[in-house]
Amino acid sequence: MQEYVEIGEELIFIAMGIASVIALAVFAERLIYYKKSLGKKNEDYLTEVRTSLQEEPEIHWKTDAGEESIYTRFLQFALKQLKLGRKGLDESLDGQILSEKLELEKRLPILNTLGNNAPFIGLLGTVLGVIKAFYGLGTLGSSGAEVVMRSISTALLATAAGLAVAIPVVMANNYFSRKSKVILQNLEILKKELLSYQMNKTKV
């Protein structure tokens, strides 16, 4: 039994290590992806496009805001769909927003899963450590106090490892979720202004 408990403890720490690497990789990939659509440069670009929609009868947007972002991609798509009627444009832009939402949320379930389950994995390591400690106490008696203390220390370390993984992962997931909502709201605003522009253009 003691051997299985020790193997279980080792597997818990290996799992925590793998979870940390996966979380870091997902965080780095998502950060790079989101950076393309965040920041003052993109805010200025959005302001420029919205001003054009409201003031210019004929518009020719720049869709090369430094590098491709969600906004430039959305507007490139919209330019090709302006010839559609209002209903067709509305449905077409809704589909594009949904497509962008799927891209924004890609891999975020991994962070969500790791954030929710890492504390429980750490807790399992703690339980195994406590079992090991009590087993040692029952086997060695009072003479094994040092071994028992080491086992309990390792058990608590498993909980700490689980929390050390979970806390930053949850924070990262919340950060990307908030940014995703902001980007999608901006796309919704652009969609409404594009529909308004298309309707006004049709009347002229």
JSON list of N, CA and C in Angstrom, two decimals, residues 25-104:
[
{"chain": "A", "resi": 25, "resn": "ALA", "atom": "N", "xyz": [1.95, 27.54, -22.09]},
{"chain": "A", "resi": 25, "resn": "ALA", "atom": "CA", "xyz": [1.94, 27.52, -23.55]},
{"chain": "A", "resi": 25, "resn": "ALA", "atom": "C", "xyz": [0.65, 28.15, -24.09]},
{"chain": "A", "resi": 26, "resn": "VAL", "atom": "N", "xyz": [-0.49, 27.79, -23.49]},
{"chain": "A", "resi": 26, "resn": "VAL", "atom": "CA", "xyz": [-1.77, 28.35, -23.92]},
{"chain": "A", "resi": 26, "resn": "VAL", "atom": "C", "xyz": [-1.82, 29.85, -23.65]},
{"chain": "A", "resi": 27, "resn": "PHE", "atom": "N", "xyz": [-1.32, 30.27, -22.50]},
{"chain": "A", "resi": 27, "resn": "PHE", "atom": "CA", "xyz": [-1.31, 31.69, -22.15]},
{"chain": "A", "resi": 27, "resn": "PHE", "atom": "C", "xyz": [-0.48, 32.49, -23.16]},
{"chain": "A", "resi": 28, "resn": "ALA", "atom": "N", "xyz": [0.71, 31.99, -23.50]},
{"chain": "A", "resi": 28, "resn": "ALA", "atom": "CA", "xyz": [1.58, 32.70, -24.45]},
{"chain": "A", "resi": 28, "resn": "ALA", "atom": "C", "xyz": [0.93, 32.79, -25.83]},
{"chain": "A", "resi": 29, "resn": "GLU", "atom": "N", "xyz": [0.34, 31.68, -26.29]},
{"chain": "A", "resi": 29, "resn": "GLU", "atom": "CA", "xyz": [-0.29, 31.67, -27.61]},
{"chain": "A", "resi": 29, "resn": "GLU", "atom": "C", "xyz": [-1.48, 32.62, -27.68]},
{"chain": "A", "resi": 30, "resn": "ARG", "atom": "N", "xyz": [-2.32, 32.58, -26.64]},
{"chain": "A", "resi": 30, "resn": "ARG", "atom": "CA", "xyz": [-3.50, 33.45, -26.62]},
{"chain": "A", "resi": 30, "resn": "ARG", "atom": "C", "xyz": [-3.12, 34.92, -26.47]},
{"chain": "A", "resi": 31, "resn": "LEU", "atom": "N", "xyz": [-2.06, 35.20, -25.69]},
{"chain": "A", "resi": 31, "resn": "LEU", "atom": "CA", "xyz": [-1.62, 36.58, -25.50]},
{"chain": "A", "resi": 31, "resn": "LEU", "atom": "C", "xyz": [-1.15, 37.17, -26.83]},
{"chain": "A", "resi": 32, "resn": "ILE", "atom": "N", "xyz": [-0.39, 36.40, -27.59]},
{"chain": "A", "resi": 32, "resn": "ILE", "atom": "CA", "xyz": [0.07, 36.86, -28.90]},
{"chain": "A", "resi": 32, "resn": "ILE", "atom": "C", "xyz": [-1.12, 37.11, -29.82]},
{"chain": "A", "resi": 33, "resn": "TYR", "atom": "N", "xyz": [-2.10, 36.21, -29.79]},
{"chain": "A", "resi": 33, "resn": "TYR", "atom": "CA", "xyz": [-3.27, 36.35, -30.65]},
{"chain": "A", "resi": 33, "resn": "TYR", "atom": "C", "xyz": [-4.09, 37.59, -30.28]},
{"chain": "A", "resi": 34, "resn": "TYR", "atom": "N", "xyz": [-4.31, 37.79, -28.99]},
{"chain": "A", "resi": 34, "resn": "TYR", "atom": "CA", "xyz": [-5.13, 38.91, -28.54]},
{"chain": "A", "resi": 34, "resn": "TYR", "atom": "C", "xyz": [-4.42, 40.25, -28.74]},
{"chain": "A", "resi": 35, "resn": "LYS", "atom": "N", "xyz": [-3.10, 40.26, -28.63]},
{"chain": "A", "resi": 35, "resn": "LYS", "atom": "CA", "xyz": [-2.35, 41.50, -28.78]},
{"chain": "A", "resi": 35, "resn": "LYS", "atom": "C", "xyz": [-2.58, 42.15, -30.14]},
{"chain": "A", "resi": 36, "resn": "LYS", "atom": "N", "xyz": [-2.88, 41.33, -31.15]},
{"chain": "A", "resi": 36, "resn": "LYS", "atom": "CA", "xyz": [-3.10, 41.86, -32.50]},
{"chain": "A", "resi": 36, "resn": "LYS", "atom": "C", "xyz": [-4.37, 42.71, -32.59]},
{"chain": "A", "resi": 37, "resn": "SER", "atom": "N", "xyz": [-5.29, 42.51, -31.65]},
{"chain": "A", "resi": 37, "resn": "SER", "atom": "CA", "xyz": [-6.56, 43.24, -31.70]},
{"chain": "A", "resi": 37, "resn": "SER", "atom": "C", "xyz": [-6.77, 44.16, -30.50]},
{"chain": "A", "resi": 38, "resn": "LEU", "atom": "N", "xyz": [-5.71, 44.37, -29.72]},
{"chain": "A", "resi": 38, "resn": "LEU", "atom": "CA", "xyz": [-5.80, 45.23, -28.55]},
{"chain": "A", "resi": 38, "resn": "LEU", "atom": "C", "xyz": [-4.79, 46.37, -28.65]},
{"chain": "A", "resi": 39, "resn": "GLY", "atom": "N", "xyz": [-4.96, 47.37, -27.81]},
{"chain": "A", "resi": 39, "resn": "GLY", "atom": "CA", "xyz": [-4.00, 48.47, -27.78]},
{"chain": "A", "resi": 39, "resn": "GLY", "atom": "C", "xyz": [-4.51, 49.72, -28.47]},
{"chain": "A", "resi": 40, "resn": "LYS", "atom": "N", "xyz": [-3.78, 50.80, -28.28]},
{"chain": "A", "resi": 40, "resn": "LYS", "atom": "CA", "xyz": [-4.20, 52.12, -28.78]},
{"chain": "A", "resi": 40, "resn": "LYS", "atom": "C", "xyz": [-4.28, 52.15, -30.30]},
{"chain": "A", "resi": 41, "resn": "LYS", "atom": "N", "xyz": [-3.38, 51.44, -30.96]},
{"chain": "A", "resi": 41, "resn": "LYS", "atom": "CA", "xyz": [-3.36, 51.45, -32.42]},
{"chain": "A", "resi": 41, "resn": "LYS", "atom": "C", "xyz": [-4.68, 50.93, -32.98]},
{"chain": "A", "resi": 42, "resn": "ASN", "atom": "N", "xyz": [-5.18, 49.87, -32.40]},
{"chain": "A", "resi": 42, "resn": "ASN", "atom": "CA", "xyz": [-6.45, 49.32, -32.86]},
{"chain": "A", "resi": 42, "resn": "ASN", "atom": "C", "xyz": [-7.63, 50.20, -32.46]},
{"chain": "A", "resi": 43, "resn": "GLU", "atom": "N", "xyz": [-7.53, 50.83, -31.28]},
{"chain": "A", "resi": 43, "resn": "GLU", "atom": "CA", "xyz": [-8.59, 51.76, -30.86]},
{"chain": "A", "resi": 43, "resn": "GLU", "atom": "C", "xyz": [-8.67, 52.94, -31.82]},
{"chain": "A", "resi": 44, "resn": "ASP", "atom": "N", "xyz": [-7.51, 53.47, -32.22]},
{"chain": "A", "resi": 44, "resn": "ASP", "atom": "CA", "xyz": [-7.49, 54.58, -33.18]},
{"chain": "A", "resi": 44, "resn": "ASP", "atom": "C", "xyz": [-8.06, 54.15, -34.53]},
{"chain": "A", "resi": 45, "resn": "TYR", "atom": "N", "xyz": [-7.73, 52.95, -34.92]},
{"chain": "A", "resi": 45, "resn": "TYR", "atom": "CA", "xyz": [-8.24, 52.42, -36.19]},
{"chain": "A", "resi": 45, "resn": "TYR", "atom": "C", "xyz": [-9.76, 52.30, -36.15]},
{"chain": "A", "resi": 46, "resn": "LEU", "atom": "N", "xyz": [-10.28, 51.80, -35.06]},
{"chain": "A", "resi": 46, "resn": "LEU", "atom": "CA", "xyz": [-11.74, 51.68, -34.92]},
{"chain": "A", "resi": 46, "resn": "LEU", "atom": "C", "xyz": [-12.41, 53.05, -34.97]},
{"chain": "A", "resi": 47, "resn": "THR", "atom": "N", "xyz": [-11.81, 54.01, -34.28]},
{"chain": "A", "resi": 47, "resn": "THR", "atom": "CA", "xyz": [-12.36, 55.37, -34.29]},
{"chain": "A", "resi": 47, "resn": "THR", "atom": "C", "xyz": [-12.38, 55.94, -35.71]},
{"chain": "A", "resi": 48, "resn": "GLU", "atom": "N", "xyz": [-11.31, 55.70, -36.44]},
{"chain": "A", "resi": 48, "resn": "GLU", "atom": "CA", "xyz": [-11.21, 56.19, -37.82]},
{"chain": "A", "resi": 48, "resn": "GLU", "atom": "C", "xyz": [-12.30, 55.56, -38.70]},
{"chain": "A", "resi": 49, "resn": "VAL", "atom": "N", "xyz": [-12.49, 54.29, -38.58]},
{"chain": "A", "resi": 49, "resn": "VAL", "atom": "CA", "xyz": [-13.49, 53.59, -39.39]},
{"chain": "A", "resi": 49, "resn": "VAL", "atom": "C", "xyz": [-14.89, 54.07, -39.04]},
{"chain": "A", "resi": 50, "resn": "ARG", "atom": "N", "xyz": [-15.17, 54.21, -37.73]},
{"chain": "A", "resi": 50, "resn": "ARG", "atom": "CA", "xyz": [-16.51, 54.64, -37.32]},
{"chain": "A", "resi": 50, "resn": "ARG", "atom": "C", "xyz": [-16.79, 56.07, -37.78]},
{"chain": "A", "resi": 51, "resn": "THR", "atom": "N", "xyz": [-15.76, 56.92, -37.75]},
{"chain": "A", "resi": 51, "resn": "THR", "atom": "CA", "xyz": [-15.93, 58.29, -38.25]},
{"chain": "A", "resi": 51, "resn": "THR", "atom": "C", "xyz": [-16.24, 58.28, -39.73]},
{"chain": "A", "resi": 52, "resn": "SER", "atom": "N", "xyz": [-15.54, 57.42, -40.48]},
{"chain": "A", "resi": 52, "resn": "SER", "atom": "CA", "xyz": [-15.79, 57.30, -41.91]},
{"chain": "A", "resi": 52, "resn": "SER", "atom": "C", "xyz": [-17.21, 56.84, -42.19]},
{"chain": "A", "resi": 53, "resn": "LEU", "atom": "N", "xyz": [-17.67, 55.90, -41.41]},
{"chain": "A", "resi": 53, "resn": "LEU", "atom": "CA", "xyz": [-19.03, 55.39, -41.60]},
{"chain": "A", "resi": 53, "resn": "LEU", "atom": "C", "xyz": [-20.08, 56.47, -41.37]},
{"chain": "A", "resi": 54, "resn": "GLN", "atom": "N", "xyz": [-19.80, 57.37, -40.43]},
{"chain": "A", "resi": 54, "resn": "GLN", "atom": "CA", "xyz": [-20.78, 58.39, -40.06]},
{"chain": "A", "resi": 54, "resn": "GLN", "atom": "C", "xyz": [-20.71, 59.63, -40.93]},
{"chain": "A", "resi": 55, "resn": "GLU", "atom": "N", "xyz": [-19.55, 59.90, -41.55]},
{"chain": "A", "resi": 55, "resn": "GLU", "atom": "CA", "xyz": [-19.38, 61.20, -42.21]},
{"chain": "A", "resi": 55, "resn": "GLU", "atom": "C", "xyz": [-19.19, 61.12, -43.71]},
{"chain": "A", "resi": 56, "resn": "GLU", "atom": "N", "xyz": [-18.57, 60.07, -44.21]},
{"chain": "A", "resi": 56, "resn": "GLU", "atom": "CA", "xyz": [-18.24, 60.04, -45.63]},
{"chain": "A", "resi": 56, "resn": "GLU", "atom": "C", "xyz": [-19.29, 59.28, -46.43]},
{"chain": "A", "resi": 57, "resn": "PRO", "atom": "N", "xyz": [-19.77, 59.87, -47.54]},
{"chain": "A", "resi": 57, "resn": "PRO", "atom": "CA", "xyz": [-20.76, 59.19, -48.36]},
{"chain": "A", "resi": 57, "resn": "PRO", "atom": "C", "xyz": [-20.19, 57.96, -49.07]},
{"chain": "A", "resi": 58, "resn": "GLU", "atom": "N", "xyz": [-18.94, 58.05, -49.46]},
{"chain": "A", "resi": 58, "resn": "GLU", "atom": "CA", "xyz": [-18.26, 56.92, -50.07]},
{"chain": "A", "resi": 58, "resn": "GLU", "atom": "C", "xyz": [-16.98, 56.67, -49.28]},
{"chain": "A", "resi": 59, "resn": "ILE", "atom": "N", "xyz": [-16.80, 55.46, -48.81]},
{"chain": "A", "resi": 59, "resn": "ILE", "atom": "CA", "xyz": [-15.65, 55.19, -47.95]},
{"chain": "A", "resi": 59, "resn": "ILE", "atom": "C", "xyz": [-14.75, 54.13, -48.56]},
{"chain": "A", "resi": 60, "resn": "HIS", "atom": "N", "xyz": [-13.50, 54.29, -48.29]},
{"chain": "A", "resi": 60, "resn": "HIS", "atom": "CA", "xyz": [-12.49, 53.31, -48.70]},
{"chain": "A", "resi": 60, "resn": "HIS", "atom": "C", "xyz": [-11.60, 53.10, -47.48]},
{"chain": "A", "resi": 61, "resn": "TRP", "atom": "N", "xyz": [-11.91, 52.10, -46.71]},
{"chain": "A", "resi": 61, "resn": "TRP", "atom": "CA", "xyz": [-11.19, 51.87, -45.47]},
{"chain": "A", "resi": 61, "resn": "TRP", "atom": "C", "xyz": [-9.80, 51.34, -45.72]},
{"chain": "A", "resi": 62, "resn": "LYS", "atom": "N", "xyz": [-8.91, 51.76, -44.86]},
{"chain": "A", "resi": 62, "resn": "LYS", "atom": "CA", "xyz": [-7.61, 51.11, -44.82]},
{"chain": "A", "resi": 62, "resn": "LYS", "atom": "C", "xyz": [-7.77, 49.83, -44.01]},
{"chain": "A", "resi": 63, "resn": "THR", "atom": "N", "xyz": [-7.46, 48.72, -44.61]},
{"chain": "A", "resi": 63, "resn": "THR", "atom": "CA", "xyz": [-7.57, 47.45, -43.89]},
{"chain": "A", "resi": 63, "resn": "THR", "atom": "C", "xyz": [-6.19, 46.86, -43.64]},
{"chain": "A", "resi": 64, "resn": "ASP", "atom": "N", "xyz": [-5.24, 47.74, -43.42]},
{"chain": "A", "resi": 64, "resn": "ASP", "atom": "CA", "xyz": [-3.86, 47.29, -43.17]},
{"chain": "A", "resi": 64, "resn": "ASP", "atom": "C", "xyz": [-3.32, 47.98, -41.92]},
{"chain": "A", "resi": 65, "resn": "ALA", "atom": "N", "xyz": [-4.06, 47.90, -40.84]},
{"chain": "A", "resi": 65, "resn": "ALA", "atom": "CA", "xyz": [-3.66, 48.57, -39.59]},
{"chain": "A", "resi": 65, "resn": "ALA", "atom": "C", "xyz": [-2.43, 47.89, -38.99]},
{"chain": "A", "resi": 66, "resn": "GLY", "atom": "N", "xyz": [-1.29, 48.09, -39.66]},
{"chain": "A", "resi": 66, "resn": "GLY", "atom": "CA", "xyz": [-0.04, 47.51, -39.17]},
{"chain": "A", "resi": 66, "resn": "GLY", "atom": "C", "xyz": [0.05, 46.04, -39.54]},
{"chain": "A", "resi": 67, "resn": "GLU", "atom": "N", "xyz": [-0.79, 45.22, -38.95]},
{"chain": "A", "resi": 67, "resn": "GLU", "atom": "CA", "xyz": [-0.85, 43.80, -39.23]},
{"chain": "A", "resi": 67, "resn": "GLU", "atom": "C", "xyz": [-2.30, 43.37, -39.11]},
{"chain": "A", "resi": 68, "resn": "GLU", "atom": "N", "xyz": [-2.60, 42.22, -39.64]},
{"chain": "A", "resi": 68, "resn": "GLU", "atom": "CA", "xyz": [-3.98, 41.77, -39.62]},
{"chain": "A", "resi": 68, "resn": "GLU", "atom": "C", "xyz": [-4.49, 41.59, -38.20]},
{"chain": "A", "resi": 69, "resn": "SER", "atom": "N", "xyz": [-5.64, 42.15, -37.93]},
{"chain": "A", "resi": 69, "resn": "SER", "atom": "CA", "xyz": [-6.30, 41.98, -36.65]},
{"chain": "A", "resi": 69, "resn": "SER", "atom": "C", "xyz": [-7.72, 41.52, -36.91]},
{"chain": "A", "resi": 70, "resn": "ILE", "atom": "N", "xyz": [-8.46, 41.25, -35.86]},
{"chain": "A", "resi": 70, "resn": "ILE", "atom": "CA", "xyz": [-9.85, 40.85, -36.03]},
{"chain": "A", "resi": 70, "resn": "ILE", "atom": "C", "xyz": [-10.64, 41.96, -36.72]},
{"chain": "A", "resi": 71, "resn": "TYR", "atom": "N", "xyz": [-10.33, 43.20, -36.38]},
{"chain": "A", "resi": 71, "resn": "TYR", "atom": "CA", "xyz": [-11.08, 44.33, -36.94]},
{"chain": "A", "resi": 71, "resn": "TYR", "atom": "C", "xyz": [-10.83, 44.48, -38.44]},
{"chain": "A", "resi": 72, "resn": "THR", "atom": "N", "xyz": [-9.57, 44.41, -38.84]},
{"chain": "A", "resi": 72, "resn": "THR", "atom": "CA", "xyz": [-9.28, 44.53, -40.27]},
{"chain": "A", "resi": 72, "resn": "THR", "atom": "C", "xyz": [-9.88, 43.37, -41.05]},
{"chain": "A", "resi": 73, "resn": "ARG", "atom": "N", "xyz": [-9.82, 42.18, -40.47]},
{"chain": "A", "resi": 73, "resn": "ARG", "atom": "CA", "xyz": [-10.39, 41.01, -41.13]},
{"chain": "A", "resi": 73, "resn": "ARG", "atom": "C", "xyz": [-11.91, 41.15, -41.26]},
{"chain": "A", "resi": 74, "resn": "PHE", "atom": "N", "xyz": [-12.53, 41.66, -40.21]},
{"chain": "A", "resi": 74, "resn": "PHE", "atom": "CA", "xyz": [-13.98, 41.85, -40.22]},
{"chain": "A", "resi": 74, "resn": "PHE", "atom": "C", "xyz": [-14.39, 42.87, -41.28]},
{"chain": "A", "resi": 75, "resn": "LEU", "atom": "N", "xyz": [-13.64, 43.96, -41.36]},
{"chain": "A", "resi": 75, "resn": "LEU", "atom": "CA", "xyz": [-13.97, 45.01, -42.32]},
{"chain": "A", "resi": 75, "resn": "LEU", "atom": "C", "xyz": [-13.68, 44.59, -43.76]},
{"chain": "A", "resi": 76, "resn": "GLN", "atom": "N", "xyz": [-12.64, 43.80, -43.96]},
{"chain": "A", "resi": 76, "resn": "GLN", "atom": "CA", "xyz": [-12.39, 43.26, -45.29]},
{"chain": "A", "resi": 76, "resn": "GLN", "atom": "C", "xyz": [-13.55, 42.38, -45.74]},
{"chain": "A", "resi": 77, "resn": "PHE", "atom": "N", "xyz": [-14.06, 41.60, -44.80]},
{"chain": "A", "resi": 77, "resn": "PHE", "atom": "CA", "xyz": [-15.21, 40.75, -45.10]},
{"chain": "A", "resi": 77, "resn": "PHE", "atom": "C", "xyz": [-16.44, 41.62, -45.39]},
{"chain": "A", "resi": 78, "resn": "ALA", "atom": "N", "xyz": [-16.64, 42.67, -44.57]},
{"chain": "A", "resi": 78, "resn": "ALA", "atom": "CA", "xyz": [-17.81, 43.54, -44.73]},
{"chain": "A", "resi": 78, "resn": "ALA", "atom": "C", "xyz": [-17.81, 44.24, -46.08]},
{"chain": "A", "resi": 79, "resn": "LEU", "atom": "N", "xyz": [-16.64, 44.67, -46.53]},
{"chain": "A", "resi": 79, "resn": "LEU", "atom": "CA", "xyz": [-16.55, 45.36, -47.82]},
{"chain": "A", "resi": 79, "resn": "LEU", "atom": "C", "xyz": [-17.06, 44.49, -48.96]},
{"chain": "A", "resi": 80, "resn": "LYS", "atom": "N", "xyz": [-16.81, 43.19, -48.84]},
{"chain": "A", "resi": 80, "resn": "LYS", "atom": "CA", "xyz": [-17.24, 42.27, -49.89]},
{"chain": "A", "resi": 80, "resn": "LYS", "atom": "C", "xyz": [-18.73, 41.97, -49.82]},
{"chain": "A", "resi": 81, "resn": "GLN", "atom": "N", "xyz": [-19.35, 42.27, -48.66]},
{"chain": "A", "resi": 81, "resn": "GLN", "atom": "CA", "xyz": [-20.76, 41.92, -48.46]},
{"chain": "A", "resi": 81, "resn": "GLN", "atom": "C", "xyz": [-21.69, 43.12, -48.56]},
{"chain": "A", "resi": 82, "resn": "LEU", "atom": "N", "xyz": [-21.15, 44.32, -48.77]},
{"chain": "A", "resi": 82, "resn": "LEU", "atom": "CA", "xyz": [-21.99, 45.52, -48.77]},
{"chain": "A", "resi": 82, "resn": "LEU", "atom": "C", "xyz": [-23.03, 45.51, -49.88]},
{"chain": "A", "resi": 83, "resn": "LYS", "atom": "N", "xyz": [-22.75, 44.75, -50.94]},
{"chain": "A", "resi": 83, "resn": "LYS", "atom": "CA", "xyz": [-23.69, 44.71, -52.06]},
{"chain": "A", "resi": 83, "resn": "LYS", "atom": "C", "xyz": [-24.96, 43.93, -51.73]},
{"chain": "A", "resi": 84, "resn": "LEU", "atom": "N", "xyz": [-24.91, 43.17, -50.65]},
{"chain": "A", "resi": 84, "resn": "LEU", "atom": "CA", "xyz": [-26.09, 42.41, -50.24]},
{"chain": "A", "resi": 84, "resn": "LEU", "atom": "C", "xyz": [-27.14, 43.35, -49.67]},
{"chain": "A", "resi": 85, "resn": "GLY", "atom": "N", "xyz": [-28.37, 42.89, -49.63]},
{"chain": "A", "resi": 85, "resn": "GLY", "atom": "CA", "xyz": [-29.42, 43.67, -48.99]},
{"chain": "A", "resi": 85, "resn": "GLY", "atom": "C", "xyz": [-29.19, 43.73, -47.49]},
{"chain": "A", "resi": 86, "resn": "ARG", "atom": "N", "xyz": [-30.03, 44.53, -46.81]},
{"chain": "A", "resi": 86, "resn": "ARG", "atom": "CA", "xyz": [-29.84, 44.71, -45.36]},
{"chain": "A", "resi": 86, "resn": "ARG", "atom": "C", "xyz": [-29.91, 43.38, -44.62]},
{"chain": "A", "resi": 87, "resn": "LYS", "atom": "N", "xyz": [-30.91, 42.56, -44.96]},
{"chain": "A", "resi": 87, "resn": "LYS", "atom": "CA", "xyz": [-31.06, 41.29, -44.26]},
{"chain": "A", "resi": 87, "resn": "LYS", "atom": "C", "xyz": [-29.87, 40.37, -44.53]},
{"chain": "A", "resi": 88, "resn": "GLY", "atom": "N", "xyz": [-29.47, 40.34, -45.80]},
{"chain": "A", "resi": 88, "resn": "GLY", "atom": "CA", "xyz": [-28.32, 39.49, -46.15]},
{"chain": "A", "resi": 88, "resn": "GLY", "atom": "C", "xyz": [-27.05, 39.95, -45.47]},
{"chain": "A", "resi": 89, "resn": "LEU", "atom": "N", "xyz": [-26.83, 41.27, -45.41]},
{"chain": "A", "resi": 89, "resn": "LEU", "atom": "CA", "xyz": [-25.64, 41.80, -44.75]},
{"chain": "A", "resi": 89, "resn": "LEU", "atom": "C", "xyz": [-25.67, 41.52, -43.26]},
{"chain": "A", "resi": 90, "resn": "ASP", "atom": "N", "xyz": [-26.85, 41.69, -42.66]},
{"chain": "A", "resi": 90, "resn": "ASP", "atom": "CA", "xyz": [-27.02, 41.44, -41.22]},
{"chain": "A", "resi": 90, "resn": "ASP", "atom": "C", "xyz": [-26.65, 39.99, -40.89]},
{"chain": "A", "resi": 91, "resn": "GLU", "atom": "N", "xyz": [-27.21, 39.05, -41.63]},
{"chain": "A", "resi": 91, "resn": "GLU", "atom": "CA", "xyz": [-26.95, 37.64, -41.37]},
{"chain": "A", "resi": 91, "resn": "GLU", "atom": "C", "xyz": [-25.49, 37.28, -41.66]},
{"chain": "A", "resi": 92, "resn": "SER", "atom": "N", "xyz": [-24.95, 37.88, -42.70]},
{"chain": "A", "resi": 92, "resn": "SER", "atom": "CA", "xyz": [-23.56, 37.61, -43.07]},
{"chain": "A", "resi": 92, "resn": "SER", "atom": "C", "xyz": [-22.59, 38.09, -41.99]},
{"chain": "A", "resi": 93, "resn": "LEU", "atom": "N", "xyz": [-22.83, 39.28, -41.47]},
{"chain": "A", "resi": 93, "resn": "LEU", "atom": "CA", "xyz": [-21.96, 39.82, -40.42]},
{"chain": "A", "resi": 93, "resn": "LEU", "atom": "C", "xyz": [-22.13, 39.07, -39.10]},
{"chain": "A", "resi": 94, "resn": "ASP", "atom": "N", "xyz": [-23.35, 38.62, -38.83]},
{"chain": "A", "resi": 94, "resn": "ASP", "atom": "CA", "xyz": [-23.58, 37.79, -37.63]},
{"chain": "A", "resi": 94, "resn": "ASP", "atom": "C", "xyz": [-22.75, 36.52, -37.70]},
{"chain": "A", "resi": 95, "resn": "GLY", "atom": "N", "xyz": [-22.72, 35.92, -38.90]},
{"chain": "A", "resi": 95, "resn": "GLY", "atom": "CA", "xyz": [-21.93, 34.71, -39.09]},
{"chain": "A", "resi": 95, "resn": "GLY", "atom": "C", "xyz": [-20.44, 34.96, -38.90]},
{"chain": "A", "resi": 96, "resn": "GLN", "atom": "N", "xyz": [-19.97, 36.12, -39.39]},
{"chain": "A", "resi": 96, "resn": "GLN", "atom": "CA", "xyz": [-18.55, 36.45, -39.23]},
{"chain": "A", "resi": 96, "resn": "GLN", "atom": "C", "xyz": [-18.20, 36.71, -37.77]},
{"chain": "A", "resi": 97, "resn": "ILE", "atom": "N", "xyz": [-19.10, 37.37, -37.04]},
{"chain": "A", "resi": 97, "resn": "ILE", "atom": "CA", "xyz": [-18.87, 37.62, -35.61]},
{"chain": "A", "resi": 97, "resn": "ILE", "atom": "C", "xyz": [-18.80, 36.30, -34.85]},
{"chain": "A", "resi": 98, "resn": "LEU", "atom": "N", "xyz": [-19.68, 35.37, -35.20]},
{"chain": "A", "resi": 98, "resn": "LEU", "atom": "CA", "xyz": [-19.66, 34.05, -34.56]},
{"chain": "A", "resi": 98, "resn": "LEU", "atom": "C", "xyz": [-18.36, 33.33, -34.86]},
{"chain": "A", "resi": 99, "resn": "SER", "atom": "N", "xyz": [-17.89, 33.44, -36.09]},
{"chain": "A", "resi": 99, "resn": "SER", "atom": "CA", "xyz": [-16.61, 32.83, -36.47]},
{"chain": "A", "resi": 99, "resn": "SER", "atom": "C", "xyz": [-15.45, 33.41, -35.66]},
{"chain": "A", "resi": 100, "resn": "GLU", "atom": "N", "xyz": [-15.46, 34.74, -35.50]},
{"chain": "A", "resi": 100, "resn": "GLU", "atom": "CA", "xyz": [-14.40, 35.39, -34.73]},
{"chain": "A", "resi": 100, "resn": "GLU", "atom": "C", "xyz": [-14.50, 35.01, -33.24]},
{"chain": "A", "resi": 101, "resn": "LYS", "atom": "N", "xyz": [-15.72, 34.83, -32.75]},
{"chain": "A", "resi": 101, "resn": "LYS", "atom": "CA", "xyz": [-15.90, 34.43, -31.35]},
{"chain": "A", "resi": 101, "resn": "LYS", "atom": "C", "xyz": [-15.28, 33.06, -31.11]},
{"chain": "A", "resi": 102, "resn": "LEU", "atom": "N", "xyz": [-15.47, 32.15, -32.04]},
{"chain": "A", "resi": 102, "resn": "LEU", "atom": "CA", "xyz": [-14.88, 30.82, -31.90]},
{"chain": "A", "resi": 102, "resn": "LEU", "atom": "C", "xyz": [-13.35, 30.90, -31.86]},
{"chain": "A", "resi": 103, "resn": "GLU", "atom": "N", "xyz": [-12.78, 31.79, -32.67]},
{"chain": "A", "resi": 103, "resn": "GLU", "atom": "CA", "xyz": [-11.32, 31.96, -32.66]},
{"chain": "A", "resi": 103, "resn": "GLU", "atom": "C", "xyz": [-10.84, 32.57, -31.36]},
{"chain": "A", "resi": 104, "resn": "LEU", "atom": "N", "xyz": [-11.59, 33.55, -30.86]},
{"chain": "A", "resi": 104, "resn": "LEU", "atom": "CA", "xyz": [-11.21, 34.20, -29.61]},
{"chain": "A", "resi": 104, "resn": "LEU", "atom": "C", "xyz": [-11.25, 33.24, -28.43]}
]
